[in-house]
Coordinates of N, CA and C in Angstrom, one line a residue:
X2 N 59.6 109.7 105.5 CA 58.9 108.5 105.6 C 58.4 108.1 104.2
X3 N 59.0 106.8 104.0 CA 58.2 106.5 102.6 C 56.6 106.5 102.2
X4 N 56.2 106.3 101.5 CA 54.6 106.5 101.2 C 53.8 105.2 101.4
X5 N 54.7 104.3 101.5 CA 54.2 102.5 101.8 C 53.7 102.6 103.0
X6 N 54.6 103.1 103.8 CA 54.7 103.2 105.3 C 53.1 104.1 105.9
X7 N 53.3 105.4 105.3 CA 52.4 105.9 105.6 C 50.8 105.9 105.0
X8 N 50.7 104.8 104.1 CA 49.5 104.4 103.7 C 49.1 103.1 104.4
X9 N 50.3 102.6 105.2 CA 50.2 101.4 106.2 C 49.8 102.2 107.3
X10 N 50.3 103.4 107.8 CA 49.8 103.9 109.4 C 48.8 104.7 108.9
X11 N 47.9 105.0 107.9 CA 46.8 105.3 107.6 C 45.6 103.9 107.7
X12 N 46.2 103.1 107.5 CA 45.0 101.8 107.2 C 45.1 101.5 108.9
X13 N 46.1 101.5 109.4 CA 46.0 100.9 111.1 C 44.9 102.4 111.7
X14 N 45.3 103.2 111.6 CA 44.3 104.3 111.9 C 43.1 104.2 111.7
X15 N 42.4 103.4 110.2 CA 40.7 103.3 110.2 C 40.7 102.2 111.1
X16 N 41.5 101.3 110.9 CA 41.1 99.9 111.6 C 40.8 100.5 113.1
X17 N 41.5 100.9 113.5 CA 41.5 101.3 115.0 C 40.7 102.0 115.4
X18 N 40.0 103.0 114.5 CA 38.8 103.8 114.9 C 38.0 103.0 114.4
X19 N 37.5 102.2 113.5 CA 36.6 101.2 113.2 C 36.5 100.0 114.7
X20 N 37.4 99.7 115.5 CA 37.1 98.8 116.4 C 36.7 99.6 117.8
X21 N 37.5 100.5 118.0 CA 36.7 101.7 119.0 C 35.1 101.9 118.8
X22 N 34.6 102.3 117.5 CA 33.3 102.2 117.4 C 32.6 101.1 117.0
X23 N 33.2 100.1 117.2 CA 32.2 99.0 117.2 C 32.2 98.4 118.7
X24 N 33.2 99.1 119.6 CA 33.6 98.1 120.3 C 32.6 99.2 121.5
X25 N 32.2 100.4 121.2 CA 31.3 101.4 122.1 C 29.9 101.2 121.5
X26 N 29.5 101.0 120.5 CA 28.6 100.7 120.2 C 28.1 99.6 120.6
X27 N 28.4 98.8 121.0 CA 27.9 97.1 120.6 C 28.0 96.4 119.3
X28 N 27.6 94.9 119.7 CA 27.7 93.8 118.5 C 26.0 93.7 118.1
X29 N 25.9 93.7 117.1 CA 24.6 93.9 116.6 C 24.1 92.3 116.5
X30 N 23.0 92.1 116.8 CA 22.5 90.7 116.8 C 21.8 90.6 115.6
X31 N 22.7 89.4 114.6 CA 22.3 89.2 113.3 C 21.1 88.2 113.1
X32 N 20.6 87.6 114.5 CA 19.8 85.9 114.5 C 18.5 86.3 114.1
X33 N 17.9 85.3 113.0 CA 16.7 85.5 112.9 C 16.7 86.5 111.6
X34 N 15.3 87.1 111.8 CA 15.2 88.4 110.9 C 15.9 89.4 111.0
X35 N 16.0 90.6 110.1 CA 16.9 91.8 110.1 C 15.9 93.0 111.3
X36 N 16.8 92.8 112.6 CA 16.2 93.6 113.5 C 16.2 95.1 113.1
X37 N 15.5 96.0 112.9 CA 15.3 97.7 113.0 C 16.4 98.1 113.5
X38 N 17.0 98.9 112.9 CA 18.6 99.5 113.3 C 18.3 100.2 114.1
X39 N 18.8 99.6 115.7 CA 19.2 100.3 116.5 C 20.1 101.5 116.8
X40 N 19.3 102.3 117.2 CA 20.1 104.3 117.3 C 20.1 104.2 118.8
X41 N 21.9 104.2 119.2 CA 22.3 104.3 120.7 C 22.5 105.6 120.6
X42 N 22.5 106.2 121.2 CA 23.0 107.5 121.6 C 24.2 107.3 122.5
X43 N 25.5 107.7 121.8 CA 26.7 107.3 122.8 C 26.1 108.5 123.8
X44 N 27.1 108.4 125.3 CA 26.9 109.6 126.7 C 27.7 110.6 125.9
X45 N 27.8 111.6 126.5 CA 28.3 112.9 126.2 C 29.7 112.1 126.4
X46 N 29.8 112.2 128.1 CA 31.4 111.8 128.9 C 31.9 111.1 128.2
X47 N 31.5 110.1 127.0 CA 32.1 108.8 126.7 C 32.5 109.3 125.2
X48 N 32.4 110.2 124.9 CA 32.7 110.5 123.4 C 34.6 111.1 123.5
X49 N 34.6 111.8 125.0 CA 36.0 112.0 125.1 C 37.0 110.6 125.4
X50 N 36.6 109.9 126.2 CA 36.8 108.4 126.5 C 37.5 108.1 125.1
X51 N 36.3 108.2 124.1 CA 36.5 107.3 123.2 C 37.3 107.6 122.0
X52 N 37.6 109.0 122.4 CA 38.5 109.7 121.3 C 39.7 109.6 121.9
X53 N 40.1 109.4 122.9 CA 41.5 109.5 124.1 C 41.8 108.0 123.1
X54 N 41.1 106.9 123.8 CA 41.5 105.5 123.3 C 41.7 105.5 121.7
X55 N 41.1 105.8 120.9 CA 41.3 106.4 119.8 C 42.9 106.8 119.0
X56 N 42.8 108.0 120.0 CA 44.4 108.3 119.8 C 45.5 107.9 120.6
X57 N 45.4 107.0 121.2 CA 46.6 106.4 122.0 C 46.2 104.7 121.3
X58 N 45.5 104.1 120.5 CA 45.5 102.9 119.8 C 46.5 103.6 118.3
X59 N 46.3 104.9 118.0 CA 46.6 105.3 116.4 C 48.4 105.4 117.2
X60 N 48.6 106.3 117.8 CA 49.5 106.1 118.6 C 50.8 105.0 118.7
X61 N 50.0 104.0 119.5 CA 50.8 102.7 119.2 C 51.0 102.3 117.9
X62 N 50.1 102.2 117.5 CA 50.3 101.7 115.6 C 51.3 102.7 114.6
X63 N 51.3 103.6 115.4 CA 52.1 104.6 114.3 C 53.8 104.1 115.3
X64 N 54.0 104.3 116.5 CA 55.1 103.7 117.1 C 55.9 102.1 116.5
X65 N 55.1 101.5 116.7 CA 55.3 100.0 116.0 C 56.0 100.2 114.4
X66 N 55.1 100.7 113.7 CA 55.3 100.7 112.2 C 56.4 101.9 112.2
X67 N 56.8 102.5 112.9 CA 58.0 103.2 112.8 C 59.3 102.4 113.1
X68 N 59.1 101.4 114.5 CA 60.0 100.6 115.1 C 60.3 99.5 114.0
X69 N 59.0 99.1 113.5 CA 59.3 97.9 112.6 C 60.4 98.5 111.2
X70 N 59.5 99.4 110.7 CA 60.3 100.0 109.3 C 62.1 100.4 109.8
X71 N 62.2 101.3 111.0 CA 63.9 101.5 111.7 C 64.9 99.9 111.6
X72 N 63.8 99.1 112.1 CA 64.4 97.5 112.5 C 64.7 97.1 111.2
X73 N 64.0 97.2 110.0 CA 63.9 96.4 109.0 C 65.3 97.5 107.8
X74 N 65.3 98.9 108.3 CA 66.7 99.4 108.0 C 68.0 98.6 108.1
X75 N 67.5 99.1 109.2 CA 69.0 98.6 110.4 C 69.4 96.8 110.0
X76 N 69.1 96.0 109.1 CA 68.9 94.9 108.8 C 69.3 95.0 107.8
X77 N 68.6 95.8 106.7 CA 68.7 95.6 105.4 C 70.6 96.7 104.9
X78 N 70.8 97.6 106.0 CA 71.7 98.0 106.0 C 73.1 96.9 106.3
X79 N 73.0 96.2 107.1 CA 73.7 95.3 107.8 C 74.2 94.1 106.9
X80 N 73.0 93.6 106.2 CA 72.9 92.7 105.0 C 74.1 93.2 104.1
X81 N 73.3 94.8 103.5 CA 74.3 95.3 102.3 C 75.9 95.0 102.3
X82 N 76.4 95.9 103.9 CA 77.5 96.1 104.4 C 78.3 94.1 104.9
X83 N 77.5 93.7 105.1 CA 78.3 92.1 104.7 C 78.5 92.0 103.3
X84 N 77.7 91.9 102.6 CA 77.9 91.9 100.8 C 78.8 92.7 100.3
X85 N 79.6 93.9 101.1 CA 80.2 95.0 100.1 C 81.7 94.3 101.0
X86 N 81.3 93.6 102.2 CA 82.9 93.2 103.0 C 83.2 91.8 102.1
X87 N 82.2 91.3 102.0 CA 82.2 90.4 101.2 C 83.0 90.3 99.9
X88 N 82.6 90.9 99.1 CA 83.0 91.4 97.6 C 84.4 92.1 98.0
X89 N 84.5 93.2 98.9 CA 86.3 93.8 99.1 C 87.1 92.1 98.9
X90 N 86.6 91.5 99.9 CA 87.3 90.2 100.2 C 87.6 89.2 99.2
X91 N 86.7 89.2 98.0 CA 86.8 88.4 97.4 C 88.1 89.1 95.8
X92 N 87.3 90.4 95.7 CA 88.2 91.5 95.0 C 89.9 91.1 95.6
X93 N 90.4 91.3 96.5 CA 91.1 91.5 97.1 C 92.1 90.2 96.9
X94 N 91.7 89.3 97.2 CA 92.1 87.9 97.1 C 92.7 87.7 95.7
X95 N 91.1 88.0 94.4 CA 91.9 87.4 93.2 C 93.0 88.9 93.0
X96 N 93.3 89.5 93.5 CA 94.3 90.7 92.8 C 95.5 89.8 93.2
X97 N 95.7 89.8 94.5 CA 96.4 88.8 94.9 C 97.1 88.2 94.3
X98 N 96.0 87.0 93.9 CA 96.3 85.6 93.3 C 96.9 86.4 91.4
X99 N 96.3 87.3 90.9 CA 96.7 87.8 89.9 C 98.4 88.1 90.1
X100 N 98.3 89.1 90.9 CA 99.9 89.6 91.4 C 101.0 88.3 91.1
X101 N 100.6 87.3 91.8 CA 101.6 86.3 92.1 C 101.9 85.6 90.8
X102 N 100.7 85.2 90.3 CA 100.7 85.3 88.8 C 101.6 85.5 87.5
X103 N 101.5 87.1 88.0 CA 102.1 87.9 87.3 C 103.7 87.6 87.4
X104 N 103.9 87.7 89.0 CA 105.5 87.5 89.3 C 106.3 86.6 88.8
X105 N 105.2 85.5 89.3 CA 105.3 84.0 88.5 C 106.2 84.0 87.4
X106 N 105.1 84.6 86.4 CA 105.3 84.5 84.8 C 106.3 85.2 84.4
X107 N 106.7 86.5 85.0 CA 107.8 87.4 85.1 C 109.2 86.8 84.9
X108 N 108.7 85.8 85.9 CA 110.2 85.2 86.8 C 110.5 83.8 85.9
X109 N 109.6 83.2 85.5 CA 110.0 81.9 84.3 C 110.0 82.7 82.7
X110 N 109.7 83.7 82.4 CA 110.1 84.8 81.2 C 111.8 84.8 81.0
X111 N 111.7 85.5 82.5 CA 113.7 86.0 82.7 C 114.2 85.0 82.6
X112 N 113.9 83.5 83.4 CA 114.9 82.5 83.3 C 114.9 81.7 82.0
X113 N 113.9 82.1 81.3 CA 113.7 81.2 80.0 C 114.4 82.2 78.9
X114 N 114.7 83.2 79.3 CA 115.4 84.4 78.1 C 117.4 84.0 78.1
X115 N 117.0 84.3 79.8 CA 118.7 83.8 80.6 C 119.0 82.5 79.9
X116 N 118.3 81.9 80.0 CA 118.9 80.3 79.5 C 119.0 80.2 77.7
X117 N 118.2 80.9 77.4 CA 117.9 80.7 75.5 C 119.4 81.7 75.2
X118 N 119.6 82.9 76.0 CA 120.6 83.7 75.2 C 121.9 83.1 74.8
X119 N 122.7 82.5 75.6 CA 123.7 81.6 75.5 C 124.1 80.8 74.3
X120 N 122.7 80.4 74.5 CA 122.3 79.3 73.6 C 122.1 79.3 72.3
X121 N 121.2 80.4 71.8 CA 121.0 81.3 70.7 C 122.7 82.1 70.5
X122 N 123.6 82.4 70.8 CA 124.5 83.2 70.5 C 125.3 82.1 70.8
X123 N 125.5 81.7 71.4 CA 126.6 79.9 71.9 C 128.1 80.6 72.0
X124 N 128.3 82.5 71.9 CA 129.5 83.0 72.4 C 130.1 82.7 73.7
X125 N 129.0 82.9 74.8 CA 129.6 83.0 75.8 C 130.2 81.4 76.4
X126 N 129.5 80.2 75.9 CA 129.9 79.5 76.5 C 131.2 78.6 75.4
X127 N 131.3 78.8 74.0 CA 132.0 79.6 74.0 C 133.8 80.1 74.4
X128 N 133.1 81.2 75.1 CA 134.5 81.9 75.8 C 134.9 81.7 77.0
X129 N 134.9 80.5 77.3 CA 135.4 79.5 78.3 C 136.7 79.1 78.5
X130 N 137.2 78.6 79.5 CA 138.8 77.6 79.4 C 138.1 76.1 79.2
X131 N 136.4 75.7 79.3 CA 136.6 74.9 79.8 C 135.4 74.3 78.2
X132 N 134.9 75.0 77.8 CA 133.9 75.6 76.4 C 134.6 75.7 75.3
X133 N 135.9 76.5 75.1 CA 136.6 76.8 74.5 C 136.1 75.8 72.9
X134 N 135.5 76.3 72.0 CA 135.0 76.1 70.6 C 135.5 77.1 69.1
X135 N 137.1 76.6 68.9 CA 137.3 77.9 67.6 C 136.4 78.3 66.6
X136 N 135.5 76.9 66.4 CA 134.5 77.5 64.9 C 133.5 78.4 65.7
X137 N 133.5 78.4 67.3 CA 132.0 79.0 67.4 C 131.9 80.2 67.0
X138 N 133.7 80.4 68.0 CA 134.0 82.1 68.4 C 134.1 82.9 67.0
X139 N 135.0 81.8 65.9 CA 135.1 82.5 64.4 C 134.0 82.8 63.7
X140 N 132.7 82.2 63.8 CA 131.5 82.2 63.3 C 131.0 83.6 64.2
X141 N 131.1 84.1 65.6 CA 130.5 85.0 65.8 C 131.3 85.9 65.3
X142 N 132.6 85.9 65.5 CA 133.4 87.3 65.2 C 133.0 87.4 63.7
X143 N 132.6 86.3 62.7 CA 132.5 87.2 61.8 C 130.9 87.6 61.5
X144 N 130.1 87.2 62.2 CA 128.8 88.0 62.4 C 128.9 89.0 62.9
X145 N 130.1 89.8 63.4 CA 129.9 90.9 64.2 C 129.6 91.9 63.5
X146 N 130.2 93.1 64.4 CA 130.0 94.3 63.8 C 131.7 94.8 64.2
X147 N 132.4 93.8 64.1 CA 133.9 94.4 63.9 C 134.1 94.9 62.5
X148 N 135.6 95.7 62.3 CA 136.0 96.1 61.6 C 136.2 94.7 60.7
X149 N 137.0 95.2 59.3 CA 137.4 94.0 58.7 C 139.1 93.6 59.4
X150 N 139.8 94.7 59.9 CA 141.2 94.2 60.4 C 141.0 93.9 62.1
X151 N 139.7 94.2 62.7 CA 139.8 93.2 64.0 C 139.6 91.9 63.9
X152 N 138.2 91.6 63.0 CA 137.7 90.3 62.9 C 139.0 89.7 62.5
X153 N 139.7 90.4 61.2 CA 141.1 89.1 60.8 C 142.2 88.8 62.2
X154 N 142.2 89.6 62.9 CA 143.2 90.0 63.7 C 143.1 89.2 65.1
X155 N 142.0 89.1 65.6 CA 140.7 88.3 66.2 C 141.0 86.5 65.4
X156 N 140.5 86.4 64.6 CA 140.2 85.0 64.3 C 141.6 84.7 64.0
X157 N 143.0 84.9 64.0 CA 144.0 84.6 63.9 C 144.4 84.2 64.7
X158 N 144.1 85.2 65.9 CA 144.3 84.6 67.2 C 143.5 83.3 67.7
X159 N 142.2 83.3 67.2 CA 142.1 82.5 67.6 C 142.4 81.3 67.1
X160 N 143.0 81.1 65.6 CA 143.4 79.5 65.3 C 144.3 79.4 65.7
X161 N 145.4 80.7 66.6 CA 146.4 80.0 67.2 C 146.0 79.1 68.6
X162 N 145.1 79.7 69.1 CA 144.5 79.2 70.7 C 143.9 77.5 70.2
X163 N 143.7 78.0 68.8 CA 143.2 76.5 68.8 C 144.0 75.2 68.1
X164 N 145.3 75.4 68.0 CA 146.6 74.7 68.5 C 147.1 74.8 69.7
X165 N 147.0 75.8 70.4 CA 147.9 76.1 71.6 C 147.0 76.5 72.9
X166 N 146.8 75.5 73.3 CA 145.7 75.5 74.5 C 146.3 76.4 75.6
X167 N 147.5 76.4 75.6 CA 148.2 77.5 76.1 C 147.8 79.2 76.2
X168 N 147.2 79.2 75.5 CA 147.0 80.8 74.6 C 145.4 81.0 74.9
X169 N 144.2 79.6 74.8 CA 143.2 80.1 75.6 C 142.9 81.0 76.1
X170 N 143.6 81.6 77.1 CA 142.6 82.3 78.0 C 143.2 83.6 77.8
X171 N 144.4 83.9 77.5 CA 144.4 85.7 76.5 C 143.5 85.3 75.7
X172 N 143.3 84.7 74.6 CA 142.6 85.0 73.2 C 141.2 85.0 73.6
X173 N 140.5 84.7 74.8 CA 139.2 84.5 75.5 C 139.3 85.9 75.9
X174 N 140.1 86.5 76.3 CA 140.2 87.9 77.4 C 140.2 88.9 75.7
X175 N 140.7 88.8 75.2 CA 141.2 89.6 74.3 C 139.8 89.5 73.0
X176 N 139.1 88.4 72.9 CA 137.7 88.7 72.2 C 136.7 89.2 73.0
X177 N 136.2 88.6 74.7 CA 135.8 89.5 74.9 C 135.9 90.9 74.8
X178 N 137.0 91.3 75.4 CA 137.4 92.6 75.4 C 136.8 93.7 74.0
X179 N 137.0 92.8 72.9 CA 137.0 93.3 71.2 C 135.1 93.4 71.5
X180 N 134.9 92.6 71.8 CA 132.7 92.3 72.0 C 132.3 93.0 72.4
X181 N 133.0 93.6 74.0 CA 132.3 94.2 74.4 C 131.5 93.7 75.6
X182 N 132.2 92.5 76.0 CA 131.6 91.2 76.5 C 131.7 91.5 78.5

């Protein structure tokens, strides 16, 4: 039991024996002058009376302030446990929205790499029937990493393909092939 609690069912305890003996005593009549304090003599019988009611008033008040403090748990637990479903939910969501994000960006990375490579190297399209470019292909073969008797052997061929449209698509098959392609 916290200490709040039980300095609260301490204060209901005077209160309640404070109204018990005022309430067996009588109300003192203030009118006028200050009357001579009256000395009642409580009955013998009435002193158990008054101690029964006593402890069945402390009683109640200690039941109540137990019920209230359980209720105001049971609430403040309830509260927390929305706030933590709450927060999962909201947690949960932006990972989500992150994830997709991510995939997103993943996926316009790859097609923006896909599209630039071609383009940046201009081989592949290029090594086409339909692309077919002699300065491209000679320009890459000799950036390569061929020997010096493929690359000559290579771009021979290819100034023939590029008189003899004929010849295209070996000399396409046959540089890939040398690339690696």
């Amino acid at each position: 039991m916290s200490r709040g609690l039980i300095v609260g069912a301490v204060a209901v305890v005077f209160v309640a024996v404070g109204a018990v003996v005022w309430t067996q005593l009588g109300e003192m009549n203030t009118q006028g002058a200050d009357p001579a304090p009256v000395v009642q003599e409580t009955p013998p019988e009435a002193a158990p009376e008054a101690t029964q009611e006593a402890a069945e008033t402390v009683q109640d008040a200690v039941e109540a302030t137990t019920d209230a403090a359980a209720e105001a748990a049971n609430e403040a637990a309830e509260t927390a446990q929305e706030a933590v479903d709450d927060a999962v939910q909201s947690v949960t969501g932006a990972v989500e929205a992150a994830e997709e994000a991510a995939s997103d960006a993943a996926t316009n990375v790859t097609d923006a790499v896909s599209d630039a490579v071609p383009e940046a190297s201009g081989l592949e399209g290029f090594l086409t029937a339909d692309g077919f470019d002699a300065d491209g292909i000679l320009d890459a073969l000799e950036n390569s990493d061929l020997g010096i008797l493929q690359k000559t052997g290579l771009s021979a061929l290819v100034e023939e393909a590029r008189n003899n449209p004929e010849l295209v698509e070996s000399v396409i098959s046959q540089v890939k092939e040398a690339l690696g392609l």
